[in-house]
Tab-separated table of C-alpha atoms and ligand atoms in Angstrom:
chain	number	residue	atom	x	y	z
A	1	MET	CA	7.947	36.757	10.237
A	2	ARG	CA	11.429	38.115	9.519
A	3	HIS	CA	12.493	36.632	6.230
A	4	ASP	CA	16.263	36.617	6.727
A	5	VAL	CA	15.968	33.827	9.313
A	6	TYR	CA	15.396	31.347	6.551
A	7	SER	CA	17.823	32.790	4.062
A	8	GLY	CA	20.749	30.651	3.031
A	9	TYR	CA	18.768	27.457	2.389
A	10	LEU	CA	18.228	28.271	-1.298
A	11	HIS	CA	20.871	26.797	-3.628
A	12	PRO	CA	19.478	27.002	-7.161
A	13	GLY	CA	22.696	25.826	-8.816
A	14	PHE	CA	23.189	22.856	-6.496
A	15	ARG	CA	23.049	19.367	-8.070
A	16	PRO	CA	22.726	16.788	-5.279
A	17	ASP	CA	24.532	13.479	-5.709
A	18	PRO	CA	21.694	10.914	-5.492
A	19	ASP	CA	24.104	8.538	-3.731
A	20	GLU	CA	24.732	11.053	-0.939
A	21	PHE	CA	21.395	12.840	-0.534
A	22	VAL	CA	17.799	12.036	0.234
A	23	ILE	CA	15.775	14.145	-2.169
A	24	ALA	CA	12.202	15.103	-1.311
A	25	HIS	CA	9.717	16.689	-3.687
A	26	PHE	CA	6.899	18.823	-2.316
A	27	LEU	CA	3.859	20.568	-3.721
A	28	PHE	CA	3.052	23.676	-1.668
A	29	GLU	CA	1.141	26.918	-1.464
A	30	ALA	CA	2.442	30.022	0.352
A	31	GLN	CA	2.302	33.786	0.204
A	32	ASP	CA	6.071	33.991	-0.195
A	33	LYS	CA	7.200	30.841	-1.995
A	34	ALA	CA	10.934	31.451	-1.761
A	35	ASN	CA	10.764	32.082	1.972
A	36	ALA	CA	8.411	29.170	2.565
A	37	ALA	CA	10.582	26.749	0.580
A	38	GLN	CA	13.543	27.694	2.744
A	39	ALA	CA	11.461	27.471	5.893
A	40	ILE	CA	10.573	23.889	4.916
A	41	ALA	CA	14.240	23.062	4.363
A	42	ALA	CA	15.273	24.708	7.633
A	43	GLU	CA	12.558	23.149	9.817
A	44	SER	CA	13.151	19.673	8.331
A	45	SER	CA	16.894	19.781	8.925
A	46	VAL	CA	18.758	22.069	11.376
A	47	GLY	CA	16.818	25.359	11.566
A	48	THR	CA	13.998	26.974	13.477
A	49	TRP	CA	12.131	30.334	13.512
A	50	THR	CA	15.036	32.429	14.783
A	51	GLU	CA	18.797	32.580	14.665
A	52	LEU	CA	20.537	30.339	17.230
A	53	SER	CA	23.464	31.287	19.433
A	54	THR	CA	24.176	27.552	19.593
A	55	MET	CA	24.397	26.962	15.843
A	56	LYS	CA	27.849	25.829	14.706
A	57	PRO	CA	29.336	26.253	11.196
A	58	ARG	CA	29.898	22.495	10.882
A	59	ILE	CA	26.250	21.813	11.604
A	60	ARG	CA	24.972	24.506	9.260
A	61	ASN	CA	27.381	23.510	6.493
A	62	ARG	CA	27.087	19.744	6.742
A	63	LEU	CA	23.522	19.039	7.857
A	64	ALA	CA	21.407	21.885	6.483
A	65	ALA	CA	18.972	20.828	3.782
A	66	LYS	CA	19.247	22.593	0.444
A	67	VAL	CA	16.426	23.892	-1.731
A	68	PHE	CA	17.849	23.194	-5.160
A	69	LYS	CA	14.763	23.347	-7.350
A	70	LEU	CA	11.907	25.821	-6.900
A	71	ASP	CA	9.076	26.347	-9.366
A	72	ALA	CA	7.173	29.082	-7.568
A	73	LYS	CA	4.486	29.211	-10.253
A	74	ALA	CA	3.691	25.512	-10.046
A	75	GLY	CA	4.296	25.455	-6.272
A	76	LEU	CA	6.883	22.694	-6.554
A	77	VAL	CA	10.073	22.483	-4.511
A	78	SER	CA	12.816	19.849	-4.368
A	79	ILE	CA	14.978	19.680	-1.278
A	80	ALA	CA	18.215	17.747	-0.837
A	81	TYR	CA	18.953	16.307	2.602
A	82	PRO	CA	22.495	15.143	3.450
A	83	LEU	CA	22.321	11.405	4.155
A	84	GLU	CA	24.018	11.969	7.514
A	85	ILE	CA	20.763	13.479	8.829
A	86	PHE	CA	19.109	10.060	8.686
A	87	GLU	CA	19.715	7.249	11.122
A	88	PRO	CA	20.077	3.985	9.216
A	89	SER	CA	17.077	1.602	9.461
A	90	ASN	CA	14.864	4.153	11.206
A	91	ILE	CA	11.694	5.043	9.280
A	92	PRO	CA	10.021	6.993	12.096
A	93	GLN	CA	13.011	9.340	12.149
A	94	PHE	CA	12.955	9.580	8.343
A	95	LEU	CA	9.316	10.689	8.528
A	96	SER	CA	9.913	13.033	11.468
A	97	ASP	CA	12.345	14.739	9.182
A	98	VAL	CA	10.841	14.953	5.701
A	99	ALA	CA	7.215	14.569	6.821
A	100	GLY	CA	7.161	16.037	10.287
A	101	ASN	CA	6.692	19.579	11.644
A	102	ILE	CA	6.720	21.136	8.206
A	103	PHE	CA	3.059	20.358	7.461
A	104	GLY	CA	1.993	22.647	10.284
A	105	MET	CA	4.232	25.625	9.597
A	106	LYS	CA	2.453	28.974	9.203
A	107	GLU	CA	4.771	29.804	6.309
A	108	VAL	CA	2.931	27.249	4.198
A	109	GLU	CA	-0.801	27.281	3.492
A	110	SER	CA	-0.636	23.715	2.200
A	111	LEU	CA	2.140	21.185	1.747
A	112	ARG	CA	2.209	17.712	0.192
A	113	LEU	CA	5.102	15.280	0.065
A	114	VAL	CA	4.653	13.892	-3.452
A	115	ASP	CA	7.744	11.714	-3.795
A	116	PHE	CA	11.261	11.080	-2.583
A	117	SER	CA	14.450	9.302	-3.612
A	118	ILE	CA	16.999	7.707	-1.317
A	119	PRO	CA	20.590	6.548	-1.776
A	120	LYS	CA	21.103	2.801	-2.217
A	121	LYS	CA	23.262	2.746	0.902
A	122	TYR	CA	20.311	4.051	2.913
A	123	ALA	CA	18.055	1.381	1.386
A	124	LYS	CA	20.550	-1.278	2.524
A	125	GLY	CA	19.405	-0.593	6.077
A	126	PHE	CA	16.068	-2.214	5.281
A	127	LYS	CA	15.058	-5.768	4.367
A	128	GLY	CA	12.556	-5.042	1.618
A	129	PRO	CA	10.007	-7.629	0.502
A	130	ALA	CA	10.936	-11.130	1.737
A	131	ILE	CA	8.943	-12.924	-0.940
A	132	GLY	CA	7.732	-10.261	-3.364
A	133	MET	CA	5.393	-10.527	-6.329
A	134	ALA	CA	7.438	-13.234	-8.085
A	135	GLY	CA	7.559	-15.351	-4.946
A	136	ILE	CA	3.810	-15.093	-4.458
A	137	ARG	CA	3.248	-16.029	-8.074
A	138	ARG	CA	5.416	-19.103	-7.506
A	139	MET	CA	3.369	-19.947	-4.393
A	140	ILE	CA	0.124	-19.898	-6.378
A	141	GLY	CA	1.561	-21.242	-9.630
A	142	THR	CA	0.960	-18.210	-11.857
A	143	ALA	CA	4.557	-17.341	-12.661
A	144	LYS	CA	4.196	-18.691	-16.192
A	145	SER	CA	0.711	-17.424	-17.013
A	146	GLY	CA	1.156	-14.051	-15.314
A	147	ARG	CA	-2.581	-13.964	-14.760
A	148	PRO	CA	-3.979	-11.711	-12.022
A	149	HIS	CA	-4.678	-13.257	-8.625
A	150	PHE	CA	-8.320	-13.276	-7.549
A	151	GLY	CA	-9.000	-12.395	-3.968
A	152	THR	CA	-11.769	-11.674	-1.562
A	153	ILE	CA	-12.282	-10.118	1.799
A	154	VAL	CA	-14.628	-12.115	4.017
A	155	LYS	CA	-17.770	-10.035	4.524
A	156	PRO	CA	-19.523	-8.853	6.635
A	157	LYS	CA	-16.305	-7.044	7.641
A	158	ILE	CA	-16.740	-8.160	11.250
A	159	GLY	CA	-19.297	-10.205	13.171
A	160	LEU	CA	-19.008	-13.713	11.804
A	161	ASN	CA	-17.784	-16.328	14.273
A	162	PRO	CA	-14.723	-18.436	13.339
A	163	LYS	CA	-16.831	-21.278	11.943
A	164	GLU	CA	-18.937	-18.942	9.783
A	165	ASN	CA	-15.808	-17.091	8.701
A	166	ALA	CA	-14.111	-20.314	7.604
A	167	LYS	CA	-17.204	-21.353	5.639
A	168	VAL	CA	-17.260	-18.089	3.681
A	169	ALA	CA	-13.523	-18.391	3.037
A	170	TYR	CA	-13.965	-21.994	1.850
A	171	GLU	CA	-16.758	-21.024	-0.530
A	172	ALA	CA	-14.585	-18.247	-1.998
A	173	TRP	CA	-11.603	-20.555	-2.511
A	174	ALA	CA	-13.831	-23.318	-3.898
A	175	GLY	CA	-15.435	-20.843	-6.292
A	176	GLY	CA	-12.089	-19.766	-7.709
A	177	CYS	CA	-10.384	-17.265	-5.405
A	178	ASP	CA	-6.652	-17.679	-4.959
A	179	PHE	CA	-6.551	-15.390	-1.957
A	180	VAL	CA	-8.798	-14.687	1.041
A	181	LYS	CA	-8.081	-12.012	3.628
A	182	ASP	CA	-9.568	-10.745	6.845
A	183	ASP	CA	-11.058	-7.278	6.702
A	184	GLU	CA	-9.037	-4.365	8.025
A	185	ASN	CA	-11.104	-3.930	11.199
A	186	LEU	CA	-11.173	-7.614	12.125
A	187	ALA	CA	-8.604	-8.443	14.803
A	188	SER	CA	-9.418	-10.700	17.760
A	189	GLN	CA	-12.794	-9.481	18.955
A	190	ARG	CA	-14.884	-11.645	21.275
A	191	PHE	CA	-17.137	-12.763	18.406
A	192	CYS	CA	-14.156	-14.020	16.391
A	193	PRO	CA	-11.017	-14.853	18.411
A	194	PHE	CA	-7.883	-14.730	16.269
A	195	GLU	CA	-6.515	-18.193	17.037
A	196	GLU	CA	-9.752	-20.085	16.399
A	197	ARG	CA	-10.396	-18.067	13.236
A	198	VAL	CA	-6.947	-18.863	11.865
A	199	VAL	CA	-7.099	-22.587	12.624
A	200	ARG	CA	-10.548	-22.999	11.098
A	201	ALA	CA	-9.735	-20.899	8.027
A	202	LEU	CA	-6.509	-22.822	7.392
A	203	ASP	CA	-8.427	-26.107	7.600
A	204	ALA	CA	-10.868	-24.674	5.070
A	205	LYS	CA	-7.961	-23.633	2.857
A	206	ASP	CA	-6.502	-27.154	2.969
A	207	ARG	CA	-9.890	-28.576	2.002
A	208	ALA	CA	-10.324	-26.125	-0.858
A	209	GLU	CA	-6.812	-26.856	-2.142
A	210	SER	CA	-7.366	-30.594	-2.182
A	211	GLU	CA	-10.773	-30.210	-3.873
A	212	THR	CA	-9.655	-27.704	-6.513
A	213	GLY	CA	-6.080	-28.825	-7.007
A	214	GLU	CA	-5.142	-25.140	-6.768
A	215	ARG	CA	-2.870	-23.494	-4.214
A	216	LYS	CA	-4.564	-20.874	-2.055
A	217	MET	CA	-3.514	-18.080	0.316
A	218	TYR	CA	-5.111	-16.859	3.526
A	219	ALA	CA	-4.096	-13.522	5.053
A	220	PRO	CA	-5.214	-13.300	8.691
A	221	ASN	CA	-5.093	-9.743	9.979
A	222	ILE	CA	-2.489	-9.691	12.755
A	223	THR	CA	-2.807	-5.926	13.353
A	224	ALA	CA	-2.500	-5.227	17.093
A	225	GLU	CA	0.086	-3.896	19.565
A	226	THR	CA	3.487	-4.821	18.110
A	227	ASN	CA	4.453	-7.604	20.525
A	228	GLU	CA	1.026	-9.122	20.033
A	229	MET	CA	1.503	-8.905	16.263
A	230	LEU	CA	4.709	-10.914	16.580
A	231	ARG	CA	2.878	-13.490	18.654
A	232	ARG	CA	0.042	-13.726	16.135
A	233	ALA	CA	2.443	-13.986	13.191
A	234	ASP	CA	4.244	-16.820	14.938
A	235	PHE	CA	0.900	-18.528	15.598
A	236	VAL	CA	-0.010	-18.320	11.892
A	237	LYS	CA	3.351	-19.739	10.892
A	238	LYS	CA	3.175	-22.555	13.475
A	239	HIS	CA	-0.271	-23.527	12.167
A	240	GLY	CA	0.851	-23.763	8.566
A	241	GLY	CA	-0.338	-20.354	7.394
A	242	ASN	CA	1.155	-18.854	4.224
A	243	CYS	CA	0.509	-15.127	4.601
A	244	ILE	CA	-0.113	-12.431	7.229
A	245	MET	CA	-1.919	-9.117	6.899
A	246	VAL	CA	-0.945	-5.847	8.577
A	247	ASP	CA	-2.823	-2.547	8.521
A	248	ILE	CA	0.463	-0.747	7.988
A	249	ILE	CA	-0.745	2.834	8.556
A	250	THR	CA	-2.774	2.296	11.692
A	251	ALA	CA	-0.129	-0.058	13.096
A	252	GLY	CA	2.627	2.310	12.055
A	253	PHE	CA	5.860	1.945	10.174
A	254	ALA	CA	7.929	1.156	13.260
A	255	ALA	CA	5.618	-1.763	14.014
A	256	LEU	CA	5.825	-2.871	10.390
A	257	GLN	CA	9.617	-2.771	10.641
A	258	THR	CA	9.466	-4.967	13.762
A	259	VAL	CA	7.196	-7.506	12.061
A	260	ARG	CA	9.355	-7.551	8.910
A	261	ASN	CA	12.603	-7.755	10.861
A	262	ALA	CA	11.268	-10.800	12.722
A	263	ASN	CA	11.830	-12.689	9.440
A	264	ILE	CA	8.629	-14.717	9.781
A	265	GLY	CA	9.162	-15.921	6.223
A	266	LEU	CA	5.528	-15.377	5.200
A	267	PRO	CA	4.360	-12.772	2.684
A	268	ILE	CA	3.028	-9.597	4.306
A	269	HIS	CA	-0.233	-8.342	2.805
A	270	ALA	CA	-0.272	-4.599	3.513
A	271	HIS	CA	-3.608	-2.885	3.978
A	272	ARG	CA	-3.514	0.921	3.937
A	273	ALA	CA	-6.587	1.821	6.024
A	274	MET	CA	-6.296	5.454	7.247
A	275	TYR	CA	-3.860	6.455	4.496
A	276	ALA	CA	-6.525	8.632	2.882
A	277	ALA	CA	-6.595	10.818	6.027
A	278	PHE	CA	-3.426	12.434	4.711
A	279	ALA	CA	-3.128	11.203	1.132
A	280	ARG	CA	-6.456	12.144	-0.374
A	281	ASN	CA	-6.243	15.948	-0.262
A	282	PRO	CA	-4.280	16.695	-3.447
A	283	LYS	CA	-2.813	19.821	-1.894
A	284	HIS	CA	-1.828	18.677	1.583
A	285	GLY	CA	-0.368	15.650	3.325
A	286	ILE	CA	1.637	12.662	2.132
A	287	GLY	CA	0.869	11.069	-1.227
A	288	MET	CA	0.296	7.332	-1.601
A	289	LEU	CA	3.479	7.040	-3.691
A	290	PRO	CA	5.847	7.978	-0.833
A	291	LEU	CA	3.847	5.703	1.503
A	292	ALA	CA	4.118	2.862	-1.007
A	293	ARG	CA	7.863	3.413	-1.326
A	294	LEU	CA	8.267	3.199	2.463
A	295	ALA	CA	6.180	0.014	2.542
A	296	ARG	CA	8.366	-1.586	-0.156
A	297	LEU	CA	11.553	-0.398	1.551
A	298	ILE	CA	10.527	-1.892	4.898
A	299	GLY	CA	9.309	-5.030	3.172
A	300	VAL	CA	5.703	-5.776	2.331
A	301	ASP	CA	4.847	-8.266	-0.403
A	302	GLN	CA	1.318	-7.227	-1.444
A	303	LEU	CA	0.067	-3.623	-1.104
A	304	HIS	CA	-3.313	-1.997	-1.674
A	305	THR	CA	-2.666	0.715	-4.248
A	306	GLY	CA	-6.122	1.546	-5.559
A	307	ALA	CA	-8.850	0.006	-7.695
A	308	ILE	CA	-9.350	2.814	-10.260
A	309	VAL	CA	-12.780	1.393	-11.225
A	310	GLY	CA	-14.070	0.914	-7.663
A	311	LYS	CA	-15.655	2.793	-4.788
A	312	MET	CA	-12.565	4.524	-3.395
A	313	ASP	CA	-10.919	7.663	-4.726
A	314	ALA	CA	-8.078	6.190	-6.778
A	315	PRO	CA	-7.284	8.215	-9.913
A	316	LYS	CA	-6.061	6.101	-12.823
A	317	LYS	CA	-2.877	8.132	-13.405
A	318	GLU	CA	-1.894	7.967	-9.734
A	319	VAL	CA	-2.585	4.240	-9.373
A	320	LEU	CA	-0.716	3.350	-12.555
A	321	GLU	CA	2.267	5.427	-11.403
A	322	ILE	CA	2.306	3.700	-8.012
A	323	ASN	CA	1.877	0.233	-9.511
A	324	GLY	CA	4.719	0.993	-11.892
A	325	GLU	CA	6.952	2.098	-9.038
A	326	MET	CA	6.044	-0.974	-6.989
A	327	THR	CA	6.849	-3.414	-9.755
A	328	ARG	CA	9.885	-1.856	-11.429
A	329	ALA	CA	13.491	-2.374	-10.357
A	330	TRP	CA	14.224	-0.067	-7.402
A	331	LEU	CA	17.318	-0.134	-5.203
A	332	GLY	CA	17.602	-3.907	-5.512
A	333	LEU	CA	14.302	-4.461	-3.651
A	334	ARG	CA	11.882	-7.152	-4.802
A	335	PRO	CA	8.771	-5.949	-6.630
A	336	VAL	CA	5.567	-5.707	-4.602
A	337	PHE	CA	2.264	-7.208	-5.837
A	338	PRO	CA	-0.238	-4.308	-6.272
A	339	VAL	CA	-3.714	-4.998	-4.896
A	340	ALA	CA	-6.773	-3.485	-6.559
A	341	SER	CA	-9.621	-3.481	-4.060
A	342	GLY	CA	-12.696	-1.528	-3.069
A	343	GLY	CA	-16.000	-1.587	-4.879
A	344	ILE	CA	-14.883	-4.120	-7.477
A	345	ASP	CA	-17.469	-6.562	-8.814
A	346	PRO	CA	-16.900	-9.051	-11.682
A	347	THR	CA	-18.371	-6.699	-14.287
A	348	ARG	CA	-15.570	-4.192	-13.642
A	349	VAL	CA	-12.735	-6.656	-14.151
A	350	PRO	CA	-12.290	-6.306	-17.951
A	351	ARG	CA	-12.080	-2.528	-17.718
A	352	LEU	CA	-9.650	-2.758	-14.786
A	353	LEU	CA	-7.433	-5.146	-16.737
A	354	ASP	CA	-7.540	-2.931	-19.826
A	355	ILE	CA	-6.285	-0.069	-17.669
A	356	ALA	CA	-3.918	-1.737	-15.214
A	357	GLY	CA	-2.810	-5.018	-16.774
A	358	THR	CA	-2.485	-8.395	-15.045
A	359	ASP	CA	0.206	-7.809	-12.402
A	360	LEU	CA	-2.573	-7.343	-9.909
A	361	VAL	CA	-4.328	-9.006	-7.027
A	362	ILE	CA	-7.963	-8.237	-7.812
A	363	ASN	CA	-9.894	-8.214	-4.538
A	364	ALA	CA	-13.669	-8.161	-4.396
A	365	GLY	CA	-15.559	-8.293	-1.128
A	366	GLY	CA	-19.121	-7.152	-1.751
A	367	GLY	CA	-18.543	-7.995	-5.400
A	368	ILE	CA	-18.306	-11.673	-4.457
A	369	HIS	CA	-20.386	-12.084	-1.289
A	370	GLY	CA	-23.137	-9.934	-2.768
A	371	HIS	CA	-23.630	-12.228	-5.765
A	372	PRO	CA	-27.267	-13.335	-6.093
A	373	ARG	CA	-26.258	-16.958	-5.683
A	374	GLY	CA	-23.714	-16.446	-2.937
A	375	THR	CA	-19.982	-16.469	-2.423
A	376	ARG	CA	-18.996	-19.454	-4.510
A	377	ALA	CA	-20.891	-18.110	-7.530
A	378	GLY	CA	-19.431	-14.664	-6.940
A	379	ALA	CA	-15.904	-16.029	-7.003
A	380	ALA	CA	-16.681	-17.992	-10.148
A	381	ALA	CA	-18.085	-14.857	-11.788
A	382	LEU	CA	-14.880	-12.954	-10.972
A	383	ARG	CA	-12.784	-15.557	-12.746
A	384	GLN	CA	-15.209	-15.777	-15.651
A	385	ALA	CA	-14.915	-12.034	-16.134
A	386	PHE	CA	-11.150	-12.465	-16.405
A	387	GLU	CA	-11.521	-15.433	-18.773
A	388	ALA	CA	-13.785	-13.392	-21.042
A	389	TRP	CA	-11.208	-10.574	-21.109
A	390	HIS	CA	-8.323	-12.988	-21.593
A	391	GLU	CA	-10.066	-14.672	-24.546
A	392	GLY	CA	-11.016	-11.324	-26.020
A	393	VAL	CA	-14.702	-12.158	-25.802
A	394	PRO	CA	-17.127	-9.356	-24.861
A	395	MET	CA	-18.333	-9.978	-21.303
A	396	GLU	CA	-21.999	-10.018	-22.285
A	397	GLU	CA	-21.292	-12.676	-24.929
A	398	TYR	CA	-19.255	-14.770	-22.493
A	399	ALA	CA	-22.017	-14.417	-19.901
A	400	ALA	CA	-24.503	-16.019	-22.277
A	401	LYS	CA	-22.730	-19.330	-21.576
A	402	HIS	CA	-21.599	-18.598	-17.988
A	403	ARG	CA	-24.432	-18.333	-15.535
A	404	GLU	CA	-22.504	-16.820	-12.603
A	405	LEU	CA	-21.176	-13.964	-14.737
A	406	ARG	CA	-24.614	-13.470	-16.307
A	407	GLU	CA	-26.176	-13.115	-12.876
A	408	ALA	CA	-23.432	-10.673	-11.813
A	409	LEU	CA	-24.149	-8.593	-14.913
A	410	GLN	CA	-27.858	-8.646	-14.160
A	411	LYS	CA	-27.182	-7.360	-10.641
A	412	TRP	CA	-24.279	-4.946	-11.201
A	413	GLY	CA	-24.002	-4.395	-14.925
A	414	SER	CA	-25.704	-1.017	-14.742
A	415	ARG	CA	-23.566	0.407	-11.874
A	416	THR	CA	-22.314	3.872	-12.717
A	417	ARG	CA	-18.803	3.748	-14.005
A	418	GLU	CA	-16.634	6.064	-11.928
A	419	TYR	CA	-13.295	5.992	-13.698
B	501	CAP	C1	-13.077	-3.646	0.087
B	501	CAP	C2	-12.449	-3.429	1.439
B	501	CAP	C3	-11.061	-2.844	1.383
B	501	CAP	C4	-10.944	-1.575	0.600
B	501	CAP	C5	-9.658	-0.856	0.959
B	501	CAP	C6	-13.330	-2.529	2.308
B	501	CAP	O1	-14.331	-4.232	0.250
B	501	CAP	O2	-12.333	-4.651	2.127
B	501	CAP	O3	-10.664	-2.621	2.722
B	501	CAP	O4	-10.859	-1.908	-0.706
B	501	CAP	O5	-9.501	0.192	0.048
B	501	CAP	O6	-13.320	-2.800	3.499
B	501	CAP	O7	-13.887	-1.596	1.754
B	501	CAP	P1	-15.340	-4.237	-1.001
B	501	CAP	P2	-8.103	0.346	-0.711
B	501	CAP	O8	-14.708	-5.112	-2.074
B	501	CAP	O9	-16.610	-4.812	-0.481
B	501	CAP	O10	-15.465	-2.825	-1.441
B	501	CAP	O11	-7.862	-0.981	-1.372
B	501	CAP	O12	-8.338	1.482	-1.658
B	501	CAP	O13	-7.081	0.651	0.322
B	502	MG	MG1	-11.700	-3.858	3.962
């Protein structure tokens, strides 16, 4: 490949104005780092593999991306993109630019979008979280205590009929869960039609609320073709629901924008199934942090960000960074409630809280429905594990007087600790 084609995209002295440029940070490997960095900038703005007879000075000067930071040794490059490249309110186009063709270019052996920043005026094109973490805490009544929310995913993932599903949800709420969600692969299959599932689960929620005196949330998974998602969201709202769930990666960011822009007025619980297809390889793809930023920008209210102590690959440093970015002030957007989920059982809660603090929705599926005495006991054990931690009492000591936690320890206490 002739190298001069990509020359002119390297501006080491350039200092981009963060109010006028989108800035993307990449980790990459390449034979010729300087050439590859410029190839990335060219291909993700105005260039291609050869000179163009049709290129105009105004295009090259105004719209070309600029490599302004290059650490060839570390394989890190920062590229500034003039804001004019980006259509307001259009995430698919944003991704087609800073996360599009470039991953497949022969000039790079590997490429990972690790983070980005955007001007506030670009962020204004999006609604952001409608309710946010503070709003959800007000819904459940934990604004003062700041305690974590306890959630479960009805298990088995799929297969229960609406009546069975509602029973499991009721048991979880009655046992102490604040939050119950559908699993990510449950939609409206023949064995569990969406409408009947929602109506029955909401009745169960009402019953659990009146029996416990606690407010509860149910997140039916509305993931489907976009128009159908709007219909399902409207159905949930009309039937008194207080949350909806979207598999934001498999549904896609454009679909998420459509759901958010419909202003349903219910919190969106964002599941990230499929994200690991391009986030897990530390050298290639799109990190969870940029994905989380896009989700917050578009407007989700709860987001799976990793369990650290669970079954999924979720390194502590990465999860804490993402949770910090989701809950700190950013561009005037409401904070998003981080969800820790995946392989959590009650015995892992104290360690999780030591690491990640209490601004968390702690979700346990198998860790509740796999309890020796069933769902209600599993939910109780999850809360008891928190209570032990909160009171500074060693879990084993607390379990001596709390049967459900004791039984959870007997079943799961010896699980290997992957964190
Ligand atoms: C957890 C879960 C969640 C994963 C998602 C599952 O169930 O329902 O989808 O946690 O992972 O289907 O595995 P268990 P992440 O509690 O039984 O593991 O939160 O990392 O996106
Ligand atoms: Mg799941």
